[in-house]
Amino acid sequence: ETGVTQTPRHLVMGMTNKKSLKCEQHLGHNAMYWYKQSAKKPLELMFVYSLEERVENNSVPSRFSPECPNSSHLFLHLHTLQPEDSALYLCASSQDWGNEQFFGPGTRLTVL
Amino acid sequence: AQSVTQLGSHVSVSEGALVLLRCNYSSSVPPYLFWYVQYPNQGLQLLLKYTSAATLVKGINGFEAEFKKSETSFHLTKPSAHMSDAAEYFCAVSSFGDMRFGAGTRLTVKP
């Protein structure tokens, strides 16, 4: 695998489910990001990790919980989501925080 | 705080025509500027970046952008549109670790 990979690519879940999104980067980068992309809305930065430490959390509801166990992996744990959380969730990485970002293909999440 | 404004959420051109996508930025320090492209059901892909070297930046797929400090602009151009250029384009500005994206411009190419 090369670049940034995300699994699953598609996820359908009920409001009471618990699921996790996984992101892996094979670029040797030190920073990783979660974004939410909803239809007709700008890209929303959710979380930033630099050297495995969270450096930014943009007022994201607690039903989204990130985890960065090492510099290559980033997870987004989901629980008791709402239908308005349906969106494309994009992961990205960069050499250092603020450099050009490389994006994964995204996970299309649908909350029923 | 820095920000990016993309003028026009939709741009439509004919195949072979000039593509011009507009981006204006606001930053209190010399910024890094980027253009990304997103095809349907895919992530964002870097087209080109400006990092305080040459003001005219060439990217992939025949795109280029010019940094104009006096106009705080970083417009994206391509001399001749191709059907495969149809996608959404995002301008982004970064300084001191903080990257902000514009709302995006959807480019449609008509045959």
PDB file of C-alpha atoms in Angstrom:
ATOM      1  CA  GLU A   1       0.000   0.000   0.000  1.00  0.00           C
ATOM      2  CA  THR A   2       1.164   3.496  -0.734  1.00  0.00           C
ATOM      3  CA  GLY A   3      -0.031   6.949   0.312  1.00  0.00           C
ATOM      4  CA  VAL A   4      -2.955   7.265   2.684  1.00  0.00           C
ATOM      5  CA  THR A   5      -5.502   4.473   2.999  1.00  0.00           C
ATOM      6  CA  GLN A   6      -8.868   4.511   4.729  1.00  0.00           C
ATOM      7  CA  THR A   7     -11.163   1.689   5.749  1.00  0.00           C
ATOM      8  CA  PRO A   8     -13.957   1.060   5.332  1.00  0.00           C
ATOM      9  CA  ARG A   9     -14.769   3.020   2.180  1.00  0.00           C
ATOM     10  CA  HIS A  10     -18.480   2.897   2.932  1.00  0.00           C
ATOM     11  CA  LEU A  11     -20.278   2.505   6.259  1.00  0.00           C
ATOM     12  CA  VAL A  12     -23.944   2.452   7.149  1.00  0.00           C
ATOM     13  CA  MET A  13     -24.806   2.526  10.826  1.00  0.00           C
ATOM     14  CA  GLY A  14     -27.735   3.076  13.112  1.00  0.00           C
ATOM     15  CA  MET A  15     -27.796   5.802  15.722  1.00  0.00           C
ATOM     16  CA  THR A  16     -27.123   3.341  18.542  1.00  0.00           C
ATOM     17  CA  ASN A  17     -24.183   1.582  16.899  1.00  0.00           C
ATOM     18  CA  LYS A  18     -20.510   1.942  17.710  1.00  0.00           C
ATOM     19  CA  LYS A  19     -18.061   1.826  14.831  1.00  0.00           C
ATOM     20  CA  SER A  20     -14.543   2.986  14.031  1.00  0.00           C
ATOM     21  CA  LEU A  21     -12.926   4.507  10.970  1.00  0.00           C
ATOM     22  CA  LYS A  22      -9.311   3.648  10.287  1.00  0.00           C
ATOM     23  CA  CYS A  23      -6.643   5.652   8.508  1.00  0.00           C
ATOM     24  CA  GLU A  24      -3.111   4.545   7.734  1.00  0.00           C
ATOM     25  CA  GLN A  25      -0.355   6.548   6.100  1.00  0.00           C
ATOM     26  CA  HIS A  26       2.682   4.967   4.450  1.00  0.00           C
ATOM     27  CA  LEU A  27       4.554   8.223   3.865  1.00  0.00           C
ATOM     28  CA  GLY A  28       6.556   8.568   7.071  1.00  0.00           C
ATOM     29  CA  HIS A  29       4.658  11.724   8.000  1.00  0.00           C
ATOM     30  CA  ASN A  30       4.418  13.204  11.482  1.00  0.00           C
ATOM     31  CA  ALA A  31       0.985  14.830  11.354  1.00  0.00           C
ATOM     32  CA  MET A  32      -2.453  13.361  10.672  1.00  0.00           C
ATOM     33  CA  TYR A  33      -5.859  14.952  10.281  1.00  0.00           C
ATOM     34  CA  TRP A  34      -9.567  14.105  10.251  1.00  0.00           C
ATOM     35  CA  TYR A  35     -11.927  16.179   8.106  1.00  0.00           C
ATOM     36  CA  LYS A  36     -15.676  16.058   7.609  1.00  0.00           C
ATOM     37  CA  GLN A  37     -17.013  16.879   4.151  1.00  0.00           C
ATOM     38  CA  SER A  38     -20.756  17.409   3.882  1.00  0.00           C
ATOM     39  CA  ALA A  39     -22.685  18.269   0.755  1.00  0.00           C
ATOM     40  CA  LYS A  40     -22.697  21.996  -0.016  1.00  0.00           C
ATOM     41  CA  LYS A  41     -20.537  22.834   3.019  1.00  0.00           C
ATOM     42  CA  PRO A  42     -16.823  23.696   3.278  1.00  0.00           C
ATOM     43  CA  LEU A  43     -14.339  21.096   4.403  1.00  0.00           C
ATOM     44  CA  GLU A  44     -14.430  20.967   8.218  1.00  0.00           C
ATOM     45  CA  LEU A  45     -11.246  20.191  10.128  1.00  0.00           C
ATOM     46  CA  MET A  46     -12.110  17.949  13.074  1.00  0.00           C
ATOM     47  CA  PHE A  47      -8.854  16.830  14.663  1.00  0.00           C
ATOM     48  CA  VAL A  48      -5.123  17.248  14.174  1.00  0.00           C
ATOM     49  CA  TYR A  49      -2.411  15.038  15.604  1.00  0.00           C
ATOM     50  CA  SER A  50       1.247  15.990  15.438  1.00  0.00           C
ATOM     51  CA  LEU A  51       3.796  13.451  16.656  1.00  0.00           C
ATOM     52  CA  GLU A  52       0.890  11.482  18.121  1.00  0.00           C
ATOM     53  CA  GLU A  53      -0.266  14.388  20.280  1.00  0.00           C
ATOM     54  CA  ARG A  54      -3.593  16.063  19.606  1.00  0.00           C
ATOM     55  CA  VAL A  55      -2.915  19.668  18.697  1.00  0.00           C
ATOM     56  CA  GLU A  56      -6.291  20.832  17.508  1.00  0.00           C
ATOM     57  CA  ASN A  57      -9.877  19.893  18.254  1.00  0.00           C
ATOM     58  CA  ASN A  58     -12.389  22.158  16.562  1.00  0.00           C
ATOM     59  CA  SER A  59     -15.359  21.882  18.911  1.00  0.00           C
ATOM     60  CA  VAL A  60     -16.290  18.444  17.674  1.00  0.00           C
ATOM     61  CA  PRO A  61     -19.127  16.659  19.526  1.00  0.00           C
ATOM     62  CA  SER A  62     -17.970  14.003  21.977  1.00  0.00           C
ATOM     63  CA  ARG A  63     -19.726  11.292  19.966  1.00  0.00           C
ATOM     64  CA  PHE A  64     -16.599  11.493  17.774  1.00  0.00           C
ATOM     65  CA  SER A  65     -13.491  10.224  19.551  1.00  0.00           C
ATOM     66  CA  PRO A  66     -10.086  10.188  17.816  1.00  0.00           C
ATOM     67  CA  GLU A  67      -7.192   7.906  18.618  1.00  0.00           C
ATOM     68  CA  CYS A  68      -3.634   8.074  17.323  1.00  0.00           C
ATOM     69  CA  PRO A  69      -1.677   5.061  18.628  1.00  0.00           C
ATOM     70  CA  ASN A  70       1.390   5.837  16.487  1.00  0.00           C
ATOM     71  CA  SER A  71       2.429   8.200  13.736  1.00  0.00           C
ATOM     72  CA  SER A  72       1.143   5.897  10.994  1.00  0.00           C
ATOM     73  CA  HIS A  73      -2.347   5.178  12.268  1.00  0.00           C
ATOM     74  CA  LEU A  74      -5.342   7.302  13.106  1.00  0.00           C
ATOM     75  CA  PHE A  75      -8.780   6.146  14.190  1.00  0.00           C
ATOM     76  CA  LEU A  76     -12.102   7.883  14.572  1.00  0.00           C
ATOM     77  CA  HIS A  77     -14.405   6.108  17.001  1.00  0.00           C
ATOM     78  CA  LEU A  78     -18.088   6.760  16.473  1.00  0.00           C
ATOM     79  CA  HIS A  79     -20.973   6.219  18.888  1.00  0.00           C
ATOM     80  CA  THR A  80     -24.587   7.368  19.111  1.00  0.00           C
ATOM     81  CA  LEU A  81     -24.308   9.386  15.925  1.00  0.00           C
ATOM     82  CA  GLN A  82     -27.062  11.510  14.435  1.00  0.00           C
ATOM     83  CA  PRO A  83     -28.348  11.498  10.836  1.00  0.00           C
ATOM     84  CA  GLU A  84     -26.708  14.896  10.276  1.00  0.00           C
ATOM     85  CA  ASP A  85     -23.337  13.209  10.857  1.00  0.00           C
ATOM     86  CA  SER A  86     -23.717  11.486   7.500  1.00  0.00           C
ATOM     87  CA  ALA A  87     -20.847  12.736   5.356  1.00  0.00           C
ATOM     88  CA  LEU A  88     -17.565  11.847   3.710  1.00  0.00           C
ATOM     89  CA  TYR A  89     -14.848  11.583   6.356  1.00  0.00           C
ATOM     90  CA  LEU A  90     -11.405  12.305   5.002  1.00  0.00           C
ATOM     91  CA  CYS A  91      -8.081  11.500   6.584  1.00  0.00           C
ATOM     92  CA  ALA A  92      -4.913  13.331   5.604  1.00  0.00           C
ATOM     93  CA  SER A  93      -1.272  13.364   6.601  1.00  0.00           C
ATOM     94  CA  SER A  94       1.611  15.790   6.201  1.00  0.00           C
ATOM     95  CA  GLN A  95       5.327  15.739   6.875  1.00  0.00           C
ATOM     96  CA  ASP A  96       4.836  18.262   9.643  1.00  0.00           C
ATOM     97  CA  TRP A  97       1.822  20.177  10.913  1.00  0.00           C
ATOM     98  CA  GLY A  98       0.930  22.832   8.324  1.00  0.00           C
ATOM     99  CA  ASN A  99       2.752  21.372   5.325  1.00  0.00           C
ATOM    100  CA  GLU A 100       0.969  20.130   2.219  1.00  0.00           C
ATOM    101  CA  GLN A 101      -1.457  17.403   3.083  1.00  0.00           C
ATOM    102  CA  PHE A 102      -1.968  14.085   1.366  1.00  0.00           C
ATOM    103  CA  PHE A 103      -5.501  12.757   1.511  1.00  0.00           C
ATOM    104  CA  GLY A 104      -7.006   9.325   1.666  1.00  0.00           C
ATOM    105  CA  PRO A 105     -10.030   8.377  -0.458  1.00  0.00           C
ATOM    106  CA  GLY A 106     -12.449   8.913   2.416  1.00  0.00           C
ATOM    107  CA  THR A 107     -15.122   6.895   4.175  1.00  0.00           C
ATOM    108  CA  ARG A 108     -18.695   7.583   3.078  1.00  0.00           C
ATOM    109  CA  LEU A 109     -20.718   7.366   6.289  1.00  0.00           C
ATOM    110  CA  THR A 110     -24.501   7.089   6.362  1.00  0.00           C
ATOM    111  CA  VAL A 111     -26.306   7.265   9.705  1.00  0.00           C
ATOM    112  CA  LEU A 112     -29.830   5.921   9.650  1.00  0.00           C
TER     113      LEU A 112
ATOM    114  CA  ALA B   1      -6.622  34.344  11.468  1.00  0.00           C
ATOM    115  CA  GLN B   2      -6.103  33.427   7.878  1.00  0.00           C
ATOM    116  CA  SER B   3      -8.826  32.598   5.402  1.00  0.00           C
ATOM    117  CA  VAL B   4      -9.497  31.774   1.791  1.00  0.00           C
ATOM    118  CA  THR B   5     -12.323  32.909  -0.457  1.00  0.00           C
ATOM    119  CA  GLN B   6     -13.076  31.130  -3.694  1.00  0.00           C
ATOM    120  CA  LEU B   7     -15.132  33.283  -6.024  1.00  0.00           C
ATOM    121  CA  GLY B   8     -17.824  31.253  -7.730  1.00  0.00           C
ATOM    122  CA  SER B   9     -19.059  27.942  -6.392  1.00  0.00           C
ATOM    123  CA  HIS B  10     -19.667  26.734  -9.968  1.00  0.00           C
ATOM    124  CA  VAL B  11     -17.727  27.440 -13.143  1.00  0.00           C
ATOM    125  CA  SER B  12     -18.684  26.049 -16.537  1.00  0.00           C
ATOM    126  CA  VAL B  13     -16.423  26.128 -19.595  1.00  0.00           C
ATOM    127  CA  SER B  14     -16.419  24.516 -22.997  1.00  0.00           C
ATOM    128  CA  GLU B  15     -13.846  21.898 -23.869  1.00  0.00           C
ATOM    129  CA  GLY B  16     -10.738  23.653 -25.175  1.00  0.00           C
ATOM    130  CA  ALA B  17     -11.553  26.952 -23.470  1.00  0.00           C
ATOM    131  CA  LEU B  18      -9.512  28.704 -20.814  1.00  0.00           C
ATOM    132  CA  VAL B  19     -10.102  27.627 -17.227  1.00  0.00           C
ATOM    133  CA  LEU B  20      -9.882  30.336 -14.564  1.00  0.00           C
ATOM    134  CA  LEU B  21     -10.711  29.549 -10.946  1.00  0.00           C
ATOM    135  CA  ARG B  22     -10.381  32.430  -8.532  1.00  0.00           C
ATOM    136  CA  CYS B  23      -8.922  32.373  -5.035  1.00  0.00           C
ATOM    137  CA  ASN B  24      -8.238  35.270  -2.680  1.00  0.00           C
ATOM    138  CA  TYR B  25      -6.555  34.815   0.663  1.00  0.00           C
ATOM    139  CA  SER B  26      -6.144  36.688   3.875  1.00  0.00           C
ATOM    140  CA  SER B  27      -3.054  36.158   6.004  1.00  0.00           C
ATOM    141  CA  SER B  28      -1.048  38.333   8.364  1.00  0.00           C
ATOM    142  CA  VAL B  29       2.208  36.606   7.422  1.00  0.00           C
ATOM    143  CA  PRO B  30       3.595  35.316   4.123  1.00  0.00           C
ATOM    144  CA  PRO B  31       1.498  32.252   3.472  1.00  0.00           C
ATOM    145  CA  TYR B  32       1.899  28.950   1.778  1.00  0.00           C
ATOM    146  CA  LEU B  33      -0.860  28.471  -0.803  1.00  0.00           C
ATOM    147  CA  PHE B  34      -2.233  25.314  -2.364  1.00  0.00           C
ATOM    148  CA  TRP B  35      -4.703  24.126  -4.952  1.00  0.00           C
ATOM    149  CA  TYR B  36      -6.286  20.708  -4.583  1.00  0.00           C
ATOM    150  CA  VAL B  37      -8.625  18.787  -6.902  1.00  0.00           C
ATOM    151  CA  GLN B  38     -11.283  16.300  -5.854  1.00  0.00           C
ATOM    152  CA  TYR B  39     -12.891  13.845  -8.259  1.00  0.00           C
ATOM    153  CA  PRO B  40     -16.195  12.196  -7.300  1.00  0.00           C
ATOM    154  CA  ASN B  41     -15.940   9.758  -4.400  1.00  0.00           C
ATOM    155  CA  GLN B  42     -12.241  10.427  -3.938  1.00  0.00           C
ATOM    156  CA  GLY B  43     -10.030  12.361  -1.576  1.00  0.00           C
ATOM    157  CA  LEU B  44      -8.286  15.624  -2.394  1.00  0.00           C
ATOM    158  CA  GLN B  45      -5.205  15.532  -4.609  1.00  0.00           C
ATOM    159  CA  LEU B  46      -2.569  18.260  -4.602  1.00  0.00           C
ATOM    160  CA  LEU B  47      -2.394  20.147  -7.914  1.00  0.00           C
ATOM    161  CA  LEU B  48       0.262  22.691  -7.004  1.00  0.00           C
ATOM    162  CA  LYS B  49       1.690  24.735  -4.165  1.00  0.00           C
ATOM    163  CA  TYR B  50       3.304  28.122  -3.582  1.00  0.00           C
ATOM    164  CA  THR B  51       5.968  28.321  -0.868  1.00  0.00           C
ATOM    165  CA  SER B  52       7.577  31.736  -1.445  1.00  0.00           C
ATOM    166  CA  ALA B  53       9.772  30.765  -4.366  1.00  0.00           C
ATOM    167  CA  ALA B  54       8.673  31.596  -7.933  1.00  0.00           C
ATOM    168  CA  THR B  55       5.366  33.449  -8.082  1.00  0.00           C
ATOM    169  CA  LEU B  56       4.178  31.447 -11.099  1.00  0.00           C
ATOM    170  CA  VAL B  57       3.700  27.870 -10.034  1.00  0.00           C
ATOM    171  CA  LYS B  58       3.181  25.003 -12.429  1.00  0.00           C
ATOM    172  CA  GLY B  59       1.292  21.934 -11.332  1.00  0.00           C
ATOM    173  CA  ILE B  60       0.060  18.659 -12.672  1.00  0.00           C
ATOM    174  CA  ASN B  61      -2.353  18.185 -15.595  1.00  0.00           C
ATOM    175  CA  GLY B  62      -1.346  21.481 -17.226  1.00  0.00           C
ATOM    176  CA  PHE B  63      -2.588  23.718 -14.408  1.00  0.00           C
ATOM    177  CA  GLU B  64      -0.710  26.726 -13.100  1.00  0.00           C
ATOM    178  CA  ALA B  65      -1.331  29.478 -10.580  1.00  0.00           C
ATOM    179  CA  GLU B  66       0.178  32.891 -10.007  1.00  0.00           C
ATOM    180  CA  PHE B  67       0.764  34.391  -6.580  1.00  0.00           C
ATOM    181  CA  LYS B  68      -0.016  38.111  -6.576  1.00  0.00           C
ATOM    182  CA  LYS B  69       0.734  39.659  -3.224  1.00  0.00           C
ATOM    183  CA  SER B  70      -0.664  43.071  -4.142  1.00  0.00           C
ATOM    184  CA  GLU B  71      -4.011  41.487  -4.997  1.00  0.00           C
ATOM    185  CA  THR B  72      -3.823  38.753  -2.311  1.00  0.00           C
ATOM    186  CA  SER B  73      -4.790  36.322  -5.046  1.00  0.00           C
ATOM    187  CA  PHE B  74      -3.736  32.877  -6.181  1.00  0.00           C
ATOM    188  CA  HIS B  75      -5.920  32.124  -9.204  1.00  0.00           C
ATOM    189  CA  LEU B  76      -5.725  28.764 -10.943  1.00  0.00           C
ATOM    190  CA  THR B  77      -5.596  28.593 -14.729  1.00  0.00           C
ATOM    191  CA  LYS B  78      -5.349  26.102 -17.552  1.00  0.00           C
ATOM    192  CA  PRO B  79      -5.140  27.225 -21.184  1.00  0.00           C
ATOM    193  CA  SER B  80      -7.379  24.513 -22.621  1.00  0.00           C
ATOM    194  CA  ALA B  81      -9.991  22.578 -20.653  1.00  0.00           C
ATOM    195  CA  HIS B  82     -10.367  18.861 -21.071  1.00  0.00           C
ATOM    196  CA  MET B  83     -13.411  16.792 -20.169  1.00  0.00           C
ATOM    197  CA  SER B  84     -11.325  15.016 -17.535  1.00  0.00           C
ATOM    198  CA  ASP B  85     -10.827  18.334 -15.705  1.00  0.00           C
ATOM    199  CA  ALA B  86     -14.418  18.243 -14.460  1.00  0.00           C
ATOM    200  CA  ALA B  87     -14.080  18.070 -10.681  1.00  0.00           C
ATOM    201  CA  GLU B  88     -14.180  20.197  -7.543  1.00  0.00           C
ATOM    202  CA  TYR B  89     -11.225  22.457  -6.847  1.00  0.00           C
ATOM    203  CA  PHE B  90     -10.145  23.729  -3.450  1.00  0.00           C
ATOM    204  CA  CYS B  91      -7.780  26.569  -2.631  1.00  0.00           C
ATOM    205  CA  ALA B  92      -6.008  26.446   0.742  1.00  0.00           C
ATOM    206  CA  VAL B  93      -3.763  28.746   2.774  1.00  0.00           C
ATOM    207  CA  SER B  94      -1.348  27.682   5.476  1.00  0.00           C
ATOM    208  CA  SER B  95       0.826  29.513   7.975  1.00  0.00           C
ATOM    209  CA  PHE B  96       2.244  28.485  11.358  1.00  0.00           C
ATOM    210  CA  GLY B  97       0.736  25.041  11.061  1.00  0.00           C
ATOM    211  CA  ASP B  98      -2.798  26.191  10.419  1.00  0.00           C
ATOM    212  CA  MET B  99      -4.256  25.243   7.016  1.00  0.00           C
ATOM    213  CA  ARG B 100      -7.616  26.617   5.912  1.00  0.00           C
ATOM    214  CA  PHE B 101      -9.559  25.473   2.866  1.00  0.00           C
ATOM    215  CA  GLY B 102     -11.907  27.444   0.680  1.00  0.00           C
ATOM    216  CA  ALA B 103     -15.467  26.300   0.054  1.00  0.00           C
ATOM    217  CA  GLY B 104     -14.563  24.817  -3.301  1.00  0.00           C
ATOM    218  CA  THR B 105     -15.418  25.521  -6.940  1.00  0.00           C
ATOM    219  CA  ARG B 106     -17.108  22.891  -9.053  1.00  0.00           C
ATOM    220  CA  LEU B 107     -15.808  22.932 -12.616  1.00  0.00           C
ATOM    221  CA  THR B 108     -18.045  21.623 -15.376  1.00  0.00           C
ATOM    222  CA  VAL B 109     -16.626  21.072 -18.865  1.00  0.00           C
ATOM    223  CA  LYS B 110     -19.096  21.046 -21.753  1.00  0.00           C
ATOM    224  CA  PRO B 111     -18.342  19.151 -24.953  1.00  0.00           C
TER     225      PRO B 111
END
